[in-house]
Short mmCIF file of C-alpha atoms in Angstrom, two decimals:
data_model
loop_
_atom_site.label_atom_id
_atom_site.label_comp_id
_atom_site.label_asym_id
_atom_site.label_seq_id
_atom_site.Cartn_x
_atom_site.Cartn_y
_atom_site.Cartn_z
CA MET A 1 0.00 0.00 0.00
CA PHE A 2 1.72 3.17 -1.06
CA SER A 3 0.92 6.63 -2.22
CA ARG A 4 2.89 8.76 -4.59
CA SER A 5 3.94 12.34 -4.46
CA PHE A 6 1.76 14.90 -6.08
CA ALA A 7 4.31 16.12 -8.59
CA GLU A 8 5.09 12.63 -9.74
CA VAL A 9 1.54 11.71 -10.58
CA ALA A 10 1.48 13.96 -13.58
CA ALA A 11 4.96 13.01 -14.66
CA THR A 12 4.84 9.25 -15.15
CA SER A 13 2.88 7.94 -18.06
CA SER A 14 1.72 4.80 -16.29
CA SER A 15 -0.08 6.77 -13.59
CA GLU A 16 -3.78 7.61 -13.56
CA LYS A 17 -4.22 11.14 -14.91
CA GLN A 18 -6.15 13.38 -12.57
CA GLU A 19 -7.08 16.32 -14.73
CA LYS A 20 -9.30 18.05 -12.20
CA VAL A 21 -9.21 21.62 -11.04
CA PHE A 22 -8.63 20.65 -7.43
CA GLY A 23 -6.32 17.90 -6.40
CA GLU A 24 -7.18 14.66 -4.70
CA ALA A 25 -5.38 13.11 -1.82
CA GLN A 26 -3.66 9.83 -2.46
CA VAL A 27 -6.21 7.80 -0.59
CA THR A 28 -5.99 4.09 -1.18
CA GLU A 29 -9.01 1.82 -1.43
CA LYS A 30 -7.96 0.07 1.74
CA PHE A 31 -8.07 3.37 3.62
CA LYS A 32 -11.60 3.95 2.39
CA ALA A 33 -12.60 0.42 3.36
CA ASP A 34 -11.00 0.79 6.80
CA TRP A 35 -12.75 4.08 7.30
CA LYS A 36 -16.09 2.48 6.55
CA THR A 37 -15.36 -0.22 9.10
CA ILE A 38 -14.52 2.05 11.97
CA ALA A 39 -16.71 5.04 11.24
CA PRO A 40 -19.59 4.07 8.98
CA ASN A 41 -21.65 7.11 9.84
CA PHE A 42 -19.08 9.80 9.19
CA ASP A 43 -18.04 11.08 5.84
CA MET A 44 -14.39 10.86 5.05
CA PRO A 45 -12.59 13.95 6.21
CA LYS A 46 -11.26 16.36 3.68
CA PHE A 47 -7.55 16.52 2.98
CA PRO A 48 -5.45 19.55 2.12
CA SER A 49 -4.97 18.42 -1.44
CA ASN A 50 -8.72 18.74 -1.92
CA PHE A 51 -8.25 22.46 -1.53
CA MET A 52 -5.24 22.88 -3.72
CA GLU A 53 -5.18 23.43 -7.41
CA VAL A 54 -3.54 20.75 -9.49
CA ARG A 55 -0.06 21.62 -10.63
CA PRO A 56 0.66 21.68 -14.37
CA PRO A 57 2.23 18.52 -15.78
CA VAL A 58 5.88 18.30 -16.78
CA PRO A 59 6.13 19.73 -20.28
CA SER A 60 8.17 17.99 -22.94
CA THR A 61 10.10 21.12 -23.93
CA ILE A 62 11.50 23.79 -21.68
CA PRO A 63 8.83 26.47 -21.29
CA ALA A 64 9.54 30.10 -21.96
CA LYS A 65 8.51 31.39 -18.59
CA LEU A 66 8.89 30.32 -15.00
CA THR A 67 5.81 30.13 -12.80
CA VAL A 68 6.51 31.56 -9.38
CA ASN A 69 4.56 31.13 -6.16
CA PHE A 70 5.85 33.20 -3.26
CA VAL A 71 4.04 32.61 0.03
CA LEU A 72 4.31 34.15 3.46
CA PRO A 73 2.36 33.36 6.59
CA SER A 74 0.70 36.74 6.30
CA GLN A 75 -0.21 36.61 2.65
CA TYR A 76 0.03 34.92 -0.69
CA GLU A 77 2.54 37.37 -2.08
CA ILE A 78 2.94 36.11 -5.64
CA LYS A 79 0.48 33.58 -6.99
CA ALA A 80 1.30 31.64 -10.14
CA LYS A 81 2.94 34.53 -11.89
CA GLN A 82 4.82 33.93 -15.13
CA VAL A 83 8.24 35.52 -14.94
CA ASP A 84 11.57 35.25 -16.70
CA TYR A 85 13.69 34.25 -13.75
CA VAL A 86 14.15 34.67 -10.02
CA ILE A 87 17.24 34.95 -7.86
CA VAL A 88 16.90 33.36 -4.43
CA PRO A 89 19.32 33.73 -1.51
CA ALA A 90 20.18 30.09 -0.92
CA THR A 91 22.58 29.06 1.83
CA SER A 92 25.28 28.53 -0.77
CA GLY A 93 24.82 32.00 -2.26
CA GLN A 94 22.52 33.70 -4.69
CA MET A 95 20.93 31.11 -6.90
CA GLY A 96 19.30 31.98 -10.19
CA VAL A 97 16.30 29.94 -11.25
CA LEU A 98 15.38 29.92 -14.93
CA PRO A 99 12.68 27.93 -16.66
CA GLY A 100 13.85 24.36 -17.09
CA HIS A 101 15.96 24.46 -13.95
CA VAL A 102 16.77 21.04 -12.53
CA PRO A 103 14.42 20.11 -9.64
CA THR A 104 15.93 21.48 -6.46
CA ILE A 105 15.22 21.91 -2.79
CA ALA A 106 17.09 24.90 -1.42
CA GLU A 107 17.14 26.26 2.10
CA LEU A 108 17.25 30.03 2.17
CA LYS A 109 19.35 32.30 4.31
CA PRO A 110 18.53 35.95 5.03
CA GLY A 111 19.06 37.89 1.83
CA ILE A 112 17.48 39.48 -1.19
CA LEU A 113 14.97 37.72 -3.37
CA SER A 114 14.50 39.32 -6.75
CA VAL A 115 11.82 38.49 -9.27
CA HIS A 116 12.64 39.50 -12.84
CA ASP A 117 10.03 39.79 -15.50
CA GLY A 118 11.41 41.57 -18.54
CA THR A 119 12.55 44.92 -17.21
CA ASP A 120 10.34 44.71 -14.16
CA VAL A 121 12.32 43.75 -11.06
CA LYS A 122 10.80 43.31 -7.61
CA GLN A 123 13.12 42.89 -4.67
CA TYR A 124 12.31 41.61 -1.19
CA PHE A 125 14.44 40.97 1.80
CA VAL A 126 13.52 37.54 3.09
CA SER A 127 14.35 36.29 6.55
CA SER A 128 14.67 32.61 5.73
CA GLY A 129 12.67 29.78 4.32
CA PHE A 130 12.72 27.25 1.55
CA ALA A 131 12.65 27.30 -2.20
CA PHE A 132 11.47 24.36 -4.29
CA VAL A 133 11.94 24.13 -8.02
CA HIS A 134 9.88 21.44 -9.66
CA ALA A 135 10.36 19.64 -12.93
CA ASN A 136 7.41 21.47 -14.46
CA SER A 137 9.14 24.86 -14.14
CA VAL A 138 7.17 25.92 -11.11
CA ALA A 139 9.14 27.57 -8.34
CA ASP A 140 7.67 27.67 -4.84
CA ILE A 141 9.26 30.02 -2.37
CA VAL A 142 8.15 29.89 1.24
CA ALA A 143 9.52 32.53 3.57
CA ILE A 144 8.64 33.60 7.06
CA GLU A 145 9.06 37.32 6.60
CA ALA A 146 9.65 39.28 3.44
CA VAL A 147 9.78 43.02 3.21
CA PRO A 148 10.35 45.26 0.18
CA LEU A 149 13.74 46.89 0.45
CA ASP A 150 12.64 50.47 0.75
CA ARG A 151 11.08 49.92 4.15
CA PHE A 152 14.36 49.60 6.02
CA ASP A 153 16.07 52.26 8.10
CA PRO A 154 19.89 52.28 7.64
CA ASP A 155 20.61 53.58 11.15
CA GLU A 156 18.60 50.82 12.75
CA ILE A 157 20.50 48.26 10.73
CA ARG A 158 23.90 49.59 11.76
CA ARG A 159 22.80 49.62 15.35
CA GLY A 160 21.52 46.08 15.02
CA VAL A 161 24.84 44.80 13.71
CA GLN A 162 26.74 46.40 16.59
CA GLU A 163 24.27 45.18 19.18
CA TYR A 164 24.30 41.58 18.05
CA THR A 165 28.07 41.46 17.59
CA GLN A 166 28.35 42.63 21.17
CA LYS A 167 25.89 40.00 22.34
CA MET A 168 27.75 37.32 20.46
CA ASN A 169 31.02 38.26 22.13
CA SER A 170 29.54 38.29 25.57
CA ALA A 171 27.39 35.17 25.13
CA LYS A 172 27.49 32.79 28.05
CA ASP A 173 26.24 29.59 26.45
CA ASP A 174 25.65 28.02 23.07
CA LEU A 175 22.00 29.02 22.85
CA GLU A 176 22.68 32.71 23.39
CA LYS A 177 25.60 32.55 21.00
CA ALA A 178 23.45 30.93 18.32
CA GLU A 179 20.72 33.54 18.76
CA ALA A 180 23.22 36.38 18.58
CA GLN A 181 24.79 34.82 15.51
CA ILE A 182 21.43 34.76 13.77
CA GLY A 183 20.99 38.43 14.60
CA VAL A 184 24.41 39.29 13.20
CA GLU A 185 23.78 37.29 10.05
CA VAL A 186 20.45 38.94 9.34
CA HIS A 187 21.67 42.46 9.99
CA SER A 188 24.85 42.00 7.97
CA ALA A 189 22.85 40.61 5.08
CA LEU A 190 20.57 43.62 5.33
CA GLN A 191 23.56 45.91 5.38
CA TYR A 192 25.02 44.27 2.32
CA ALA A 193 21.67 44.23 0.56
CA LEU A 194 21.11 47.91 1.07
CA GLY A 195 24.70 48.75 0.23
CA ILE A 196 25.44 50.68 3.40
CA ALA A 197 28.68 50.56 5.33
CA MET B 1 -62.83 29.88 46.54
CA ALA B 2 -60.69 31.30 43.81
CA SER B 3 -57.75 32.09 46.04
CA GLY B 4 -58.07 28.72 47.72
CA SER B 5 -57.70 26.87 44.46
CA ALA B 6 -54.89 29.16 43.32
CA ARG B 7 -52.30 27.84 45.78
CA PRO B 8 -51.96 24.16 44.75
CA GLY B 9 -52.41 25.21 41.14
CA SER B 10 -49.53 27.65 41.24
CA MET B 11 -47.26 25.16 43.01
CA ARG B 12 -47.81 22.63 40.27
CA LEU B 13 -47.12 25.33 37.75
CA ALA B 14 -43.88 26.38 39.40
CA LYS B 15 -42.56 22.83 39.41
CA LEU B 16 -43.45 22.48 35.79
CA LEU B 17 -41.77 25.71 34.78
CA TYR B 18 -38.59 25.55 36.81
CA GLY B 19 -38.16 21.85 36.28
CA ASN B 20 -37.82 22.49 32.56
CA VAL B 21 -35.83 25.74 32.59
CA ASN B 22 -32.36 24.17 32.39
CA SER B 23 -33.08 21.92 29.45
CA TYR B 24 -34.67 24.74 27.46
CA LEU B 25 -31.84 27.13 28.15
CA SER B 26 -29.13 24.70 27.15
CA SER B 27 -30.86 23.59 24.00
CA GLY B 28 -31.34 27.24 23.18
CA ALA B 29 -27.66 27.89 23.48
CA ALA B 30 -26.66 24.87 21.47
CA GLY B 31 -29.17 25.93 18.96
CA ILE B 32 -28.59 23.95 15.87
CA ASN B 33 -29.25 20.29 16.42
CA GLY B 34 -32.38 18.95 18.03
CA GLY B 35 -33.44 22.37 19.17
CA GLY B 36 -36.33 22.39 16.79
CA ALA B 37 -38.15 19.46 18.28
CA VAL B 38 -37.89 20.77 21.81
CA TRP B 39 -39.03 24.25 20.95
CA GLY B 40 -41.95 22.98 19.01
CA SER B 41 -43.58 21.30 21.98
CA THR B 42 -44.11 23.73 24.83
CA THR B 43 -42.95 26.56 26.93
CA GLY B 44 -43.72 24.44 29.93
CA LEU B 45 -47.31 25.52 29.97
CA SER B 46 -49.56 23.21 28.02
CA SER B 47 -53.16 24.23 28.25
CA ALA B 48 -54.12 21.20 30.32
CA GLU B 49 -51.67 22.17 33.03
CA LEU B 50 -52.44 25.84 33.36
CA ALA B 51 -53.61 26.85 36.75
CA PRO B 52 -57.35 26.31 37.02
CA PHE B 53 -59.58 29.18 36.07
CA GLY B 54 -59.78 31.76 38.76
CA ALA B 55 -56.15 31.45 39.86
CA ARG B 56 -54.75 34.92 39.75
CA SER B 57 -51.49 36.79 39.92
CA ALA B 58 -49.52 33.99 41.59
CA SER B 59 -49.09 32.21 38.23
CA GLY B 60 -48.83 35.54 36.45
CA GLN B 61 -45.80 36.41 38.52
CA ILE B 62 -44.04 33.23 37.56
CA VAL B 63 -44.67 33.71 33.88
CA ARG B 64 -43.59 37.31 34.10
CA ASN B 65 -40.30 36.33 35.73
CA ARG B 66 -39.71 33.79 33.05
CA MET B 67 -40.43 36.33 30.35
CA LYS B 68 -37.92 38.71 31.87
CA SER B 69 -35.20 36.10 31.96
CA VAL B 70 -35.87 34.96 28.41
CA LYS B 71 -35.70 38.54 27.23
CA SER B 72 -32.35 39.10 28.86
CA ILE B 73 -31.04 35.86 27.37
CA GLN B 74 -32.15 37.07 23.99
CA LYS B 75 -30.21 40.29 24.43
CA ILE B 76 -27.09 38.47 25.57
CA THR B 77 -27.07 36.00 22.71
CA LYS B 78 -27.65 38.78 20.23
CA ALA B 79 -24.66 40.65 21.60
CA MET B 80 -22.53 37.51 21.48
CA LYS B 81 -23.49 37.01 17.87
CA MET B 82 -22.37 40.51 16.95
CA VAL B 83 -19.08 40.10 18.77
CA ALA B 84 -18.47 36.82 16.96
CA ALA B 85 -19.33 38.46 13.63
CA SER B 86 -16.81 41.23 14.10
CA LYS B 87 -14.09 38.84 15.25
CA LEU B 88 -14.88 36.62 12.30
CA ARG B 89 -14.17 39.39 9.83
CA ASN B 90 -10.69 39.98 11.15
CA ILE B 91 -9.60 36.43 11.48
CA GLN B 92 -11.12 35.33 8.19
CA VAL B 93 -8.82 37.73 6.38
CA LYS B 94 -5.82 36.28 8.18
CA ALA B 95 -6.86 32.70 7.49
CA GLU B 96 -7.43 33.28 3.79
CA ASN B 97 -4.07 34.98 3.44
CA SER B 98 -2.32 32.08 5.07
CA ARG B 99 -3.86 29.50 2.77
CA GLY B 100 -0.93 29.53 0.41
CA LEU B 101 1.47 28.58 3.14
CA TRP B 102 1.12 24.78 3.12
CA GLN B 103 0.64 24.40 -0.62
CA PRO B 104 4.31 24.25 -1.64
CA PHE B 105 4.89 21.46 0.84
CA THR B 106 1.96 19.42 -0.36
CA ALA B 107 3.07 19.97 -3.94
CA LEU B 108 6.52 18.67 -3.10
CA LEU B 109 5.83 15.91 -0.64
CA GLY B 110 2.35 14.81 -1.54
CA ASP B 111 -0.58 14.17 0.72
CA ALA B 112 -0.67 10.62 1.95
CA PRO B 113 -3.09 10.10 4.80
CA ALA B 114 -3.09 6.36 4.26
CA THR B 115 0.56 5.89 5.20
CA LYS B 116 1.08 3.03 7.63
CA VAL B 117 3.32 4.03 10.47
CA ASP B 118 4.19 2.67 13.86
CA LYS B 119 4.27 5.87 15.86
CA LYS B 120 1.66 8.45 15.17
CA LEU B 121 0.72 11.75 16.73
CA ILE B 122 -2.81 13.02 16.32
CA VAL B 123 -2.88 16.78 16.79
CA THR B 124 -6.43 17.86 17.57
CA ILE B 125 -7.17 21.54 17.20
CA SER B 126 -10.19 22.78 19.11
CA SER B 127 -11.43 25.96 20.72
CA ASP B 128 -10.99 27.24 24.23
CA LYS B 129 -14.45 28.68 24.69
CA GLY B 130 -17.76 26.98 24.23
CA LEU B 131 -21.12 27.95 22.78
CA CYS B 132 -19.78 27.39 19.30
CA GLY B 133 -22.00 24.70 17.89
CA GLY B 134 -20.69 21.28 16.95
CA ILE B 135 -17.20 22.01 15.69
CA ASN B 136 -15.33 20.65 18.67
CA SER B 137 -17.32 17.44 18.77
CA SER B 138 -16.70 16.85 15.08
CA VAL B 139 -12.96 17.34 15.46
CA VAL B 140 -12.87 14.96 18.40
CA LYS B 141 -14.98 12.43 16.49
CA TYR B 142 -12.52 12.39 13.62
CA SER B 143 -9.53 12.19 15.95
CA ARG B 144 -11.02 9.15 17.61
CA ALA B 145 -11.76 7.62 14.21
CA LEU B 146 -8.14 8.14 13.15
CA PHE B 147 -7.03 6.52 16.36
CA ARG B 148 -9.17 3.48 15.74
CA LEU B 149 -7.94 3.35 12.15
CA ASN B 150 -4.44 2.82 13.38
CA GLY B 151 -5.60 0.22 15.81
CA LEU B 152 -6.96 -1.83 12.93
CA ASP B 153 -3.46 -2.65 11.75
CA GLY B 154 -2.23 -4.20 14.92
CA PRO B 155 -2.00 -3.74 18.68
CA ASP B 156 1.58 -2.54 18.81
CA LYS B 157 0.98 0.82 17.20
CA ASP B 158 1.83 3.81 19.33
CA VAL B 159 -0.66 6.60 18.85
CA LYS B 160 -0.83 9.69 21.04
CA TYR B 161 -2.97 12.79 21.11
CA VAL B 162 -1.64 16.30 21.23
CA ILE B 163 -4.51 18.60 22.03
CA VAL B 164 -4.77 22.31 21.39
CA GLY B 165 -7.74 23.90 23.10
CA GLU B 166 -9.80 23.38 26.23
CA LYS B 167 -12.86 21.88 24.66
CA GLY B 168 -11.00 19.14 22.85
CA LYS B 169 -9.21 18.22 26.04
CA ALA B 170 -12.44 18.08 28.00
CA GLN B 171 -13.96 15.66 25.53
CA LEU B 172 -10.95 13.45 24.95
CA GLN B 173 -10.12 13.22 28.63
CA ARG B 174 -13.22 11.23 29.26
CA ASP B 175 -12.03 8.05 27.63
CA SER B 176 -8.49 8.59 26.40
CA LYS B 177 -6.84 10.26 29.36
CA LYS B 178 -3.71 8.16 29.26
CA LEU B 179 -3.24 8.68 25.56
CA ILE B 180 -2.94 12.45 25.73
CA GLY B 181 0.69 13.31 25.14
CA MET B 182 0.62 17.10 25.34
CA TYR B 183 -1.88 19.85 25.79
CA PHE B 184 -1.76 23.50 24.74
CA GLY B 185 -4.29 25.84 26.25
CA GLU B 186 -5.19 29.51 25.93
CA THR B 187 -3.66 29.78 22.50
CA GLN B 188 -5.97 32.55 21.45
CA LYS B 189 -5.35 34.97 24.29
CA SER B 190 -3.07 36.95 22.03
CA SER B 191 -3.85 36.76 18.37
CA ILE B 192 -2.44 33.75 16.57
CA CYS B 193 0.94 34.48 15.01
CA PHE B 194 3.52 32.39 13.25
CA THR B 195 6.08 32.70 16.04
CA GLN B 196 3.65 31.17 18.50
CA CYS B 197 2.89 28.30 16.15
CA SER B 198 6.51 27.59 15.44
CA MET B 199 7.23 27.48 19.17
CA MET B 200 4.39 25.05 19.69
CA ALA B 201 5.62 22.93 16.81
CA ASP B 202 9.08 23.01 18.33
CA GLU B 203 7.79 21.77 21.67
CA ILE B 204 5.86 18.96 20.08
CA ILE B 205 8.78 17.83 17.97
CA LYS B 206 11.20 17.97 20.88
CA SER B 207 9.09 15.99 23.29
CA ASN B 208 7.63 13.32 21.06
CA GLU B 209 8.98 10.62 18.81
CA TYR B 210 6.83 10.09 15.82
CA ASP B 211 6.75 8.72 12.31
CA ALA B 212 3.80 10.72 11.14
CA ILE B 213 1.62 13.54 12.41
CA GLN B 214 -2.01 13.88 11.51
CA MET B 215 -3.56 17.23 12.28
CA VAL B 216 -7.34 17.40 12.59
CA TYR B 217 -9.02 20.79 12.31
CA ASN B 218 -12.08 22.49 10.89
CA LYS B 219 -11.52 24.15 7.56
CA PHE B 220 -13.52 27.27 7.01
CA ASN B 221 -15.60 27.21 3.83
CA SER B 222 -18.23 29.78 4.65
CA VAL B 223 -20.04 31.10 7.67
CA VAL B 224 -22.34 28.12 7.76
CA SER B 225 -20.09 25.36 6.48
CA PHE B 226 -16.93 23.98 8.08
CA GLN B 227 -15.26 20.80 7.02
CA PRO B 228 -13.17 18.59 9.26
CA THR B 229 -9.84 18.20 7.51
CA VAL B 230 -6.91 15.91 8.16
CA ALA B 231 -3.42 17.07 7.21
CA THR B 232 -0.66 14.46 7.24
CA MET B 233 2.99 15.25 7.79
CA LEU B 234 5.75 12.67 7.72
CA SER B 235 8.86 12.65 9.83
CA PRO B 236 12.28 13.24 8.23
CA GLN B 237 13.27 9.59 8.68
CA LEU B 238 10.25 8.47 6.73
CA LEU B 239 10.87 11.03 4.03
CA LEU B 240 14.45 9.86 3.65
CA GLY B 241 13.92 6.18 3.78
CA ASP B 242 10.72 5.11 2.21
CA GLN B 243 10.79 5.92 -1.47
CA GLU B 244 7.38 4.48 -2.01
CA VAL B 245 5.85 7.01 0.29
CA THR B 246 7.33 10.15 -1.11
CA GLY B 247 7.77 9.22 -4.70
CA ASP B 248 10.57 10.89 -6.45
CA LEU B 249 12.04 13.06 -3.73
CA ASP B 250 15.36 11.71 -5.00
CA ALA B 251 14.90 13.58 -8.24
CA TYR B 252 15.38 16.82 -6.35
CA GLU B 253 18.88 18.11 -5.91
CA ILE B 254 19.79 19.60 -2.58
CA GLU B 255 21.32 23.02 -3.02
CA GLY B 256 23.93 24.03 -0.55
CA SER B 257 26.40 22.31 1.65
CA ASP B 258 23.98 20.69 4.08
CA THR B 259 23.39 17.01 3.83
CA LYS B 260 20.08 15.68 2.65
CA GLU B 261 19.18 14.56 6.18
CA GLU B 262 19.60 18.03 7.63
CA VAL B 263 17.65 19.71 4.89
CA LEU B 264 14.83 17.19 5.13
CA GLN B 265 14.75 17.64 8.90
CA ASN B 266 14.39 21.39 8.54
CA LEU B 267 11.88 20.89 5.77
CA SER B 268 9.65 18.61 7.79
CA GLU B 269 9.76 20.84 10.86
CA PHE B 270 9.01 23.90 8.79
CA GLN B 271 6.12 22.09 7.14
CA PHE B 272 4.72 21.24 10.53
CA ALA B 273 4.87 24.84 11.72
CA CYS B 274 3.30 26.18 8.55
CA THR B 275 0.49 23.65 8.52
CA MET B 276 -0.19 24.28 12.18
CA TYR B 277 -0.38 28.03 11.62
CA ASN B 278 -2.90 27.64 8.84
CA ALA B 279 -4.85 24.99 10.75
CA MET B 280 -5.16 27.15 13.86
CA LEU B 281 -6.34 30.13 11.87
CA GLU B 282 -8.88 28.07 9.97
CA ASN B 283 -10.16 26.51 13.16
CA ALA B 284 -10.46 29.87 14.87
CA THR B 285 -12.41 31.22 11.91
CA SER B 286 -14.69 28.19 11.96
CA GLU B 287 -15.19 28.72 15.68
CA MET B 288 -16.33 32.30 15.14
CA GLY B 289 -18.63 31.29 12.31
CA ALA B 290 -20.15 28.46 14.32
CA ARG B 291 -20.64 30.72 17.30
CA MET B 292 -22.41 33.25 15.11
CA SER B 293 -24.87 30.63 13.85
CA ALA B 294 -25.39 29.16 17.30
CA MET B 295 -26.11 32.54 18.85
CA GLU B 296 -28.36 33.48 15.94
CA ASN B 297 -30.41 30.34 16.48
CA SER B 298 -30.49 30.96 20.20
CA THR B 299 -31.77 34.51 19.73
CA ARG B 300 -34.45 33.33 17.38
CA ASN B 301 -35.52 30.58 19.74
CA ALA B 302 -35.63 33.02 22.64
CA SER B 303 -37.86 35.41 20.73
CA ASP B 304 -40.18 32.54 19.74
CA MET B 305 -40.33 31.48 23.34
CA LEU B 306 -41.06 35.00 24.43
CA ASP B 307 -43.97 35.24 21.99
CA ARG B 308 -45.48 32.05 23.29
CA LEU B 309 -45.06 33.08 26.90
CA THR B 310 -46.64 36.46 26.21
CA LEU B 311 -49.66 34.84 24.63
CA THR B 312 -50.06 32.44 27.51
CA TYR B 313 -49.65 35.20 30.05
CA ASN B 314 -52.23 37.38 28.37
CA ARG B 315 -54.66 34.54 28.03
CA SER B 316 -54.48 33.65 31.70
CA ARG B 317 -54.67 37.28 32.73
CA GLN B 318 -57.73 37.89 30.60
CA ALA B 319 -59.34 34.68 31.81
CA SER B 320 -58.94 35.68 35.44
CA ILE B 321 -60.34 39.15 34.77
CA THR B 322 -63.32 37.64 32.98
CA THR B 323 -63.96 35.27 35.86
CA GLU B 324 -63.93 38.12 38.37
CA LEU B 325 -66.34 40.10 36.24
CA ILE B 326 -68.67 37.13 35.98
CA GLU B 327 -68.64 36.67 39.73
CA ILE B 328 -69.40 40.32 40.35
CA ILE B 329 -72.13 40.45 37.77
CA SER B 330 -73.79 37.25 38.88
CA GLY B 331 -73.56 38.45 42.46
CA ALA B 332 -75.24 41.71 41.49
CA ALA B 333 -77.84 39.89 39.41
CA ALA B 334 -78.60 37.60 42.37
CA LEU B 335 -79.12 40.63 44.62
CA GLU B 336 -81.54 42.24 42.19
CA GLY B 337 -83.39 39.09 41.39
#
């Protein structure tokens, strides 16, 4: 009894095509039968994939545009927008994602995310998160906080760097040191991003 | 004569009225289910049991007291409904904005509620306050069903509950006290934020060993419809090991210098926090919506009850006045004749 990942369903030719608007959870027949045995009077519960739109299948040729989804806890920042490319701040450095990029899972560090569509460039400072690039040229970026760059105050940033460097030097145990290190990392990245000394 | 017969009559009446007050009040508050049948029958004063003709203001007093209390209940439930409506507006916006948060994870890792695991955590999300209709019972029902589902596979499965919210705890404590692993209360004192959810997720992950987590919550569709939903999240070990479960996770390259294990660990923990954030917001929105409907029903029932009581009161008042008049007139007629 197994269930397959959502992205793979569309990819393999031997799978059952589910060309619906909303996805279906990979619920096996045995699960349904078991459910009937233990709870004959209740309907089956809904699953998150019931509420999610089906992703496009893997195209045979590299598409011209990349589809970007950028989500935050506070809002759905960019929803299925077709762009040329994005640059994400992965832990190994700035990573550019073009259509046809190899499927990747990248953890993000604090830095600038820029979305390029022709001449239109939108830049956000993201705190951290994950970026997934799928085989069907869909990029999902999940971040905890993202703020457009013009909302930052340079003095506050400089003060933040000094404060956290001080805390790191005077840290008494590993936990405090780790917290202070995170603060230094974020503020330095901000400093670098905004180009201030 | 009349006053003599009033006393036993009014005592019977009092017992009838006050004996039924509690059941009517509680069914009024619960509102939705089964309320209709109860309301349809009586206000406690069927015509056969009214005080006999000639009984006067003793019964009137009782009915008047009851009318006063029903009226104040009506006002209270109406106010509660408006409060719930205003809270609903705010939190609905937040919940709808957070709906994109779990989608990337489901797109990547799939949604596999049928996965067979040995250690499972069932996270039940419920409300702290009551008077919100049937949402907490439905969440608890589904949690129990999931528990039994695991039990079907064999007796050595380890399933524990993690409960968020007073009402869920109250219901699950009755028969599954030993199975409750952790409990989070008063989560809505300050408004729900991602930091709070990630701390809760952290606590749960630190203190429990698990292969899979199934989160049960009410998803908000509209003010009158909420659907119990089960979100499944797998532990990093399962993601790494079992290719059948996650499909082609291997096809994805890991960017950066971390090993695949570390990245998958972070990924699974992050998924848990994100799903929990969305689940709590959806459940809170459902709670407000359910409370609105429950209070609406309660207000309507109270006004129906008030109408009936008023009619009964007027009828008995007019009957007693008529009886007095008849006595006086017949007395006068006897004198003349």
